[in-house]
Amino acid sequence: MAGIFETFQLKGVTLRNRTVVSPMCQYMAHDGEMNDWHRVHYPSFARGGAGLVIVEATAVSPEGRITWADSGLWNDRQAELFAPIVSSVKQWGAAAGIQIAHAGRKAATNRPWEGDDQIPLGEPNSWEAIAPSALAFGGPGMMRAPREMTLEDIARVQADTVATAVRARDVGFDWLQLHMAHGYLAQNFFSPISNHRTDRYGGSAENRARYLLETFTAVRKVWPEDRPLQVRLGVVEFHGDDEAMLGESIALLQQMKREGLDSVDVSIGFNTPEAKIPWGANFMGDVAARVRRATGLPTTTSWYVSDPKEADALVREEKIDLVTLGRPFLANPHWPYRAAKELGVENAAWSTLPAAYAHWLARYR
Ligand SMILES: C=C(C(=O)O)c1ccccc1
């Protein structure tokens, strides 16, 4: 059975190992554009030995941003600014991925370290959020209801998502992840907590999944067959109704698989402030294993995965195929090197790091 330092091939992409840098919003962009922060940030993980680096939630339109400082790929200038990042990540041996997203009812907030709350309408960096229903997320600072989307809004956002996928394709990303978790727009449609529509996009599980399935199949048509297309889906909410939500999620993933889905990142709904998340080491591992068994999809998950032996065990026990790490990579972009040492990989430095680092680390021991 493979461990985290086995290679992993999916379609035409081969990862040098099973470690994935989780898409983590940096909130450091202006007008959605990559800048020096991102040009240092993303390649650092490739130089650190990651197998796949996934760029943070990247908005398909200005209104689709969580904050004014989110990454965006709704115009060609933004695409041009991604190009050197894509080539640098690849140059240093990692595959380059990107997560594309629409924030839905969580849009137009302050950056987390500046309040994490909705900016009052009319103030700079605020705009009207849109979502399936006019239902606020709730909780402190998130009490403003979004505008209910018309059918024209839905079609427009789906077209924006396809256009962003085309730009990501053309700028050379190897791997595309659709953000369908964490209380953002796709999750807003999927969850009965936030979707009270009475048209074909609301009510039954099939109707609530419609936006997600339609958007996925539209993107599949433009995303190259030989590059992995993945969704990050919130499959549980930890709000007391998770067996039903997991069942609906598995059914949706099975449908998407029939339509060409290549992989799933199993995550959390984060669609209600009432959730009681059982934070703890690898707490999503067993949920991910259930999804993997039920769908047969190459599966990953993250959340409190940080210890190399535990991460390696999740892969060896075939609970997941790839291990997605967020904060451990922020804390140490060379996490693969640390893991290789702790797992007793021979020539840990040379097997994870570029020569400019490895020759020092392997000498003078
Ligand atoms: C900024 C997030 C994202 O991009 O998914 C997020 C949101 C909620 C919890 C964790 C992460």
Coordinates of C-alpha atoms and ligand atoms in Angstrom, one line a residue:
M1 CA 0.0 0.0 0.0
A2 CA 1.2 3.5 -0.9
G3 CA 2.5 5.9 1.6
I4 CA 2.7 9.7 1.3
F5 CA 6.1 9.5 -0.6
E6 CA 4.7 7.3 -3.3
T7 CA 4.0 9.0 -6.7
F8 CA 0.4 9.5 -7.7
Q9 CA -0.9 9.6 -11.3
L10 CA -4.3 10.9 -12.2
K11 CA -5.2 11.4 -15.8
G12 CA -2.1 13.0 -17.5
V13 CA -0.7 14.4 -14.2
T14 CA 1.8 12.6 -12.0
L15 CA 2.5 14.0 -8.6
R16 CA 6.0 13.3 -7.1
N17 CA 4.4 12.5 -3.7
R18 CA 0.9 12.5 -2.1
T19 CA 1.2 15.9 -0.3
V20 CA -1.1 18.7 -1.4
V21 CA -1.0 22.3 -0.3
S22 CA -4.6 23.2 0.6
P23 CA -6.1 26.3 -1.1
M24 CA -5.8 28.9 1.7
C25 CA -7.1 32.4 1.1
Q26 CA -4.2 34.9 1.5
Y27 CA -6.4 38.0 1.2
M28 CA -3.4 39.9 -0.2
A29 CA -4.7 40.8 -3.7
H30 CA -5.9 44.0 -5.1
D31 CA -8.6 43.8 -7.8
G32 CA -8.0 40.1 -7.7
E33 CA -4.5 40.4 -9.1
M34 CA -1.5 38.2 -8.1
N35 CA 1.4 40.3 -6.7
D36 CA 4.8 39.8 -5.1
W37 CA 3.2 38.2 -2.1
H38 CA 1.8 35.4 -4.2
R39 CA 4.9 35.2 -6.4
V40 CA 6.9 34.2 -3.3
H41 CA 4.1 32.3 -1.5
Y42 CA 3.1 29.7 -4.0
P43 CA 6.6 28.7 -5.4
S44 CA 7.9 28.3 -1.8
F45 CA 5.8 25.2 -1.4
A46 CA 7.0 23.7 -4.6
R47 CA 10.6 24.4 -3.5
G48 CA 9.6 22.7 -0.2
G49 CA 8.7 19.5 -1.9
A50 CA 4.9 19.5 -2.1
G51 CA 3.4 17.2 -4.7
L52 CA 0.6 19.5 -5.7
V53 CA 0.1 23.2 -4.8
I54 CA -3.5 24.5 -5.1
V55 CA -3.9 28.2 -5.3
E56 CA -6.4 29.8 -3.0
A57 CA -10.1 30.3 -3.6
T58 CA -10.1 32.4 -6.8
A59 CA -13.2 34.4 -7.6
V60 CA -15.1 33.9 -10.9
S61 CA -16.4 37.5 -10.6
P62 CA -15.8 40.6 -8.4
E63 CA -19.0 39.9 -6.5
G64 CA -17.9 36.3 -6.0
R65 CA -15.1 37.4 -3.6
I66 CA -15.2 36.7 0.1
T67 CA -13.3 39.9 0.7
W68 CA -12.0 42.8 -1.5
A69 CA -8.6 41.2 -1.2
D70 CA -9.4 37.8 -2.7
S71 CA -7.7 36.3 -5.7
G72 CA -9.7 36.6 -8.9
L73 CA -9.6 35.2 -12.5
W74 CA -12.4 37.1 -14.1
N75 CA -10.2 39.0 -16.6
D76 CA -7.2 38.4 -18.8
R77 CA -4.9 40.7 -16.8
Q78 CA -5.4 38.5 -13.8
A79 CA -4.6 35.5 -16.0
E80 CA -1.4 37.1 -17.2
L81 CA -0.3 37.6 -13.6
F82 CA -0.9 34.0 -12.8
A83 CA 1.4 32.8 -15.6
P84 CA 4.8 33.2 -13.7
I85 CA 3.4 31.6 -10.6
V86 CA 2.2 28.6 -12.6
S87 CA 5.6 28.2 -14.3
S88 CA 7.6 28.6 -11.1
V89 CA 5.5 26.0 -9.2
K90 CA 6.0 23.6 -12.1
Q91 CA 9.7 24.5 -12.4
W92 CA 10.3 23.4 -8.8
G93 CA 8.6 20.0 -9.4
A94 CA 5.1 20.4 -8.1
A95 CA 1.9 20.3 -10.1
A96 CA 0.0 23.6 -10.2
G97 CA -3.6 23.6 -9.1
I98 CA -6.2 26.3 -8.6
Q99 CA -9.5 26.4 -6.7
I100 CA -12.2 28.6 -8.3
A101 CA -15.1 29.9 -6.3
H102 CA -18.0 32.2 -5.7
A103 CA -18.5 33.3 -2.1
G104 CA -22.3 33.4 -2.2
R105 CA -23.9 34.7 1.0
K106 CA -20.5 35.0 2.7
A107 CA -19.3 37.7 0.2
A108 CA -18.2 41.3 0.9
T109 CA -16.6 40.8 4.3
N110 CA -13.6 42.3 6.0
R111 CA -10.4 40.3 6.0
P112 CA -10.3 37.9 8.9
W113 CA -7.7 39.9 10.9
E114 CA -9.7 43.1 10.2
G115 CA -13.1 41.8 11.6
D116 CA -14.2 38.9 9.4
D117 CA -17.6 40.6 9.2
Q118 CA -19.8 41.9 6.5
I119 CA -18.9 45.4 5.4
P120 CA -21.9 47.7 5.5
L121 CA -23.5 48.3 2.1
G122 CA -22.4 51.7 0.7
E123 CA -19.0 51.6 2.4
P124 CA -15.8 51.0 0.3
N125 CA -15.1 47.3 -0.5
S126 CA -18.7 46.3 0.0
W127 CA -21.3 45.1 -2.5
E128 CA -24.6 43.2 -2.4
A129 CA -24.1 39.4 -1.9
I130 CA -26.2 37.0 -3.9
A131 CA -27.3 33.5 -3.0
P132 CA -30.1 31.0 -3.6
S133 CA -32.3 32.5 -1.0
A134 CA -32.4 35.8 1.0
L135 CA -31.1 34.0 4.1
A136 CA -28.2 35.5 6.1
F137 CA -25.4 33.2 7.3
G138 CA -26.1 34.6 10.8
G139 CA -23.7 34.8 13.7
P140 CA -21.8 37.9 14.7
G141 CA -21.2 40.3 11.8
M142 CA -23.0 38.1 9.2
M143 CA -26.6 39.2 9.7
R144 CA -27.2 40.8 6.4
A145 CA -29.4 38.7 4.0
P146 CA -28.1 38.3 0.4
R147 CA -30.3 39.1 -2.5
E148 CA -32.1 36.0 -3.8
M149 CA -30.6 35.0 -7.2
T150 CA -32.8 35.1 -10.3
L151 CA -32.5 32.4 -12.9
E152 CA -30.5 35.0 -15.0
D153 CA -28.1 35.4 -12.0
I154 CA -27.6 31.6 -11.9
A155 CA -26.9 31.4 -15.6
R156 CA -24.5 34.3 -15.4
V157 CA -22.5 32.9 -12.4
Q158 CA -22.3 29.5 -14.2
A159 CA -21.0 31.2 -17.3
D160 CA -18.5 33.2 -15.2
T161 CA -17.3 29.9 -13.7
V162 CA -16.8 28.4 -17.1
A163 CA -14.9 31.5 -18.3
T164 CA -12.6 31.3 -15.3
A165 CA -12.0 27.6 -15.9
V166 CA -11.0 28.5 -19.5
R167 CA -8.5 31.1 -18.3
A168 CA -7.1 28.6 -15.8
R169 CA -6.7 26.1 -18.5
D170 CA -5.1 28.5 -20.9
V171 CA -2.6 29.8 -18.3
G172 CA -1.4 26.3 -17.8
F173 CA -2.8 25.0 -14.5
D174 CA -2.6 21.2 -14.3
W175 CA -5.4 20.7 -11.8
L176 CA -8.7 22.4 -11.2
Q177 CA -10.8 22.3 -8.0
L178 CA -14.3 23.7 -7.9
H179 CA -15.1 25.1 -4.4
M180 CA -18.4 23.6 -3.3
A181 CA -17.8 23.7 0.4
H182 CA -17.4 26.1 3.4
G183 CA -20.7 27.9 3.2
Y184 CA -20.0 29.5 -0.2
L185 CA -22.3 29.7 -3.1
A186 CA -22.4 26.1 -4.2
Q187 CA -22.8 24.9 -0.6
N188 CA -25.6 27.5 -0.2
F189 CA -27.5 25.8 -3.1
F190 CA -26.8 22.3 -1.8
S191 CA -27.9 22.9 1.8
P192 CA -31.5 23.1 2.9
I193 CA -30.3 25.5 5.6
S194 CA -29.6 28.2 3.0
N195 CA -31.7 27.1 0.1
H196 CA -35.4 27.7 0.5
R197 CA -36.1 28.1 -3.2
T198 CA -39.3 26.7 -4.7
D199 CA -38.2 26.5 -8.3
R200 CA -36.0 23.7 -9.9
Y201 CA -33.0 24.8 -7.9
G202 CA -34.6 24.2 -4.5
G203 CA -36.6 21.7 -2.4
S204 CA -35.6 18.1 -3.1
A205 CA -31.9 16.9 -2.9
E206 CA -31.9 16.6 -6.6
N207 CA -33.1 20.2 -7.1
R208 CA -30.6 21.5 -4.5
A209 CA -27.8 19.7 -6.2
R210 CA -28.8 21.0 -9.6
Y211 CA -26.6 24.1 -9.5
L212 CA -23.6 22.1 -8.5
L213 CA -24.1 19.4 -11.1
E214 CA -24.9 21.8 -13.9
T215 CA -21.9 23.9 -13.1
F216 CA -19.6 20.9 -12.8
T217 CA -20.7 19.5 -16.2
A218 CA -20.4 22.9 -17.9
V219 CA -16.8 23.1 -16.6
R220 CA -16.0 19.5 -17.6
K221 CA -16.8 20.4 -21.2
V222 CA -14.0 23.0 -21.3
W223 CA -11.5 21.4 -18.9
P224 CA -9.0 19.2 -20.7
E225 CA -9.7 15.5 -20.4
D226 CA -6.1 14.7 -19.4
R227 CA -6.0 17.2 -16.5
P228 CA -7.7 16.3 -13.2
L229 CA -11.0 18.0 -12.3
Q230 CA -11.8 17.9 -8.6
V231 CA -14.5 19.3 -6.3
R232 CA -14.1 20.3 -2.7
L233 CA -17.5 19.4 -1.2
G234 CA -18.8 20.0 2.2
V235 CA -20.3 16.6 3.0
V236 CA -21.0 17.0 6.7
E237 CA -22.1 20.0 8.8
F238 CA -21.8 18.7 12.3
H239 CA -25.3 20.1 13.0
G240 CA -27.1 16.8 13.9
D241 CA -28.3 15.8 10.4
D242 CA -25.0 14.5 9.0
E243 CA -26.1 11.1 7.9
A244 CA -28.7 12.6 5.5
M245 CA -26.2 15.2 4.3
L246 CA -23.5 12.6 3.7
G247 CA -26.0 10.4 1.8
E248 CA -27.0 13.3 -0.4
S249 CA -23.3 14.2 -0.9
I250 CA -22.3 10.7 -1.9
A251 CA -25.2 10.5 -4.4
L252 CA -24.1 13.8 -5.9
L253 CA -20.5 12.7 -6.2
Q254 CA -21.6 9.5 -7.9
Q255 CA -23.5 11.5 -10.4
M256 CA -20.6 13.8 -11.0
K257 CA -18.3 10.8 -11.4
R258 CA -20.6 9.5 -14.1
E259 CA -20.2 13.0 -15.7
G260 CA -16.4 12.9 -15.5
L261 CA -15.3 14.0 -12.0
D262 CA -11.8 12.8 -11.3
S263 CA -11.4 13.4 -7.6
V264 CA -13.0 14.7 -4.4
D265 CA -11.6 16.8 -1.6
V266 CA -13.9 15.9 1.3
S267 CA -14.6 18.9 3.5
I268 CA -17.1 20.6 5.8
G269 CA -20.2 22.6 5.1
F270 CA -19.5 25.6 7.4
N271 CA -22.9 26.8 6.3
T272 CA -24.3 27.5 9.8
P273 CA -22.9 29.2 12.9
E274 CA -24.7 26.4 14.9
A275 CA -22.3 23.7 13.8
K276 CA -20.4 21.8 16.5
I277 CA -17.2 20.8 14.8
P278 CA -15.4 18.0 16.6
W279 CA -11.9 19.5 16.1
G280 CA -9.2 17.0 16.7
A281 CA -6.3 15.2 14.9
N282 CA -7.4 13.9 11.5
F283 CA -11.1 14.2 12.5
M284 CA -12.2 14.1 8.9
G285 CA -10.3 10.9 8.0
D286 CA -13.1 8.4 8.6
V287 CA -15.6 10.6 6.8
A288 CA -13.3 10.8 3.8
A289 CA -12.8 7.0 3.9
R290 CA -16.6 6.5 3.7
V291 CA -16.8 8.8 0.7
R292 CA -13.9 7.1 -0.9
R293 CA -15.4 3.6 -0.4
A294 CA -18.8 4.7 -1.6
T295 CA -17.7 6.6 -4.7
G296 CA -14.5 4.9 -5.7
L297 CA -13.1 8.4 -6.4
P298 CA -9.5 9.3 -5.6
T299 CA -10.0 11.2 -2.4
T300 CA -8.3 13.7 -0.2
T301 CA -9.2 15.6 2.9
S302 CA -7.5 18.1 5.3
W303 CA -8.3 19.6 8.7
Y304 CA -6.0 18.9 11.6
V305 CA -3.8 16.6 9.6
S306 CA -0.2 17.6 10.5
D307 CA 1.7 14.7 12.0
P308 CA 3.7 12.8 9.3
K309 CA 3.1 9.4 10.7
E310 CA -0.6 10.0 11.0
A311 CA -0.8 11.5 7.5
D312 CA 1.2 8.5 6.1
A313 CA -1.2 6.1 7.9
L314 CA -4.3 7.7 6.4
V315 CA -2.8 6.9 3.0
R316 CA -1.4 3.5 3.8
E317 CA -4.8 2.5 5.3
E318 CA -6.4 3.6 2.1
K319 CA -8.7 6.1 3.8
I320 CA -7.4 8.8 1.4
D321 CA -5.2 8.9 -1.6
L322 CA -3.7 12.3 -1.1
V323 CA -3.1 14.3 2.1
T324 CA -4.1 17.9 2.0
L325 CA -2.3 20.2 4.4
G326 CA -3.1 23.9 5.1
R327 CA -1.6 25.4 8.2
P328 CA 1.2 22.8 8.5
F329 CA 2.5 24.1 5.2
L330 CA 2.2 27.7 6.3
A331 CA 4.2 26.8 9.4
N332 CA 6.8 24.9 7.4
P333 CA 6.8 25.1 3.6
H334 CA 9.4 22.3 3.8
W335 CA 6.9 20.0 5.6
P336 CA 7.7 17.1 3.1
Y337 CA 11.4 17.3 4.2
R338 CA 10.3 17.1 7.8
A339 CA 8.0 14.2 7.0
A340 CA 10.6 12.3 5.0
K341 CA 13.1 12.6 8.0
E342 CA 10.4 11.4 10.5
L343 CA 9.3 8.6 8.2
G344 CA 12.9 7.4 7.7
V345 CA 13.0 8.1 4.0
E346 CA 16.5 7.6 2.7
N347 CA 18.2 10.8 1.5
A348 CA 15.3 12.8 3.0
A349 CA 16.8 16.1 1.8
W350 CA 17.6 15.1 -1.8
S351 CA 14.3 13.3 -2.2
T352 CA 12.2 16.4 -1.2
L353 CA 14.3 19.6 -1.7
P354 CA 16.1 21.3 -4.6
A355 CA 19.9 20.9 -4.8
A356 CA 20.5 24.4 -3.5
Y357 CA 19.0 23.3 -0.1
A358 CA 19.6 19.6 -0.2
H359 CA 23.4 19.7 -0.5
W360 CA 23.7 21.8 2.7
L361 CA 21.2 19.7 4.6
A362 CA 22.8 16.4 3.6
R363 CA 26.3 17.5 4.5
Y364 CA 27.9 18.5 7.8
R365 CA 25.6 16.1 9.7
Ligands
LIG1 C1 -11.4 30.9 3.4 C2 -11.9 29.7 3.3 C3 -11.9 28.9 2.1 O1 -11.4 29.5 1.1 O2 -12.5 27.8 2.0 C4 -12.4 29.0 4.5 C5 -13.7 29.2 5.0 C6 -14.1 28.5 6.1 C7 -13.3 27.7 6.8 C8 -12.0 27.5 6.3 C9 -11.6 28.1 5.2

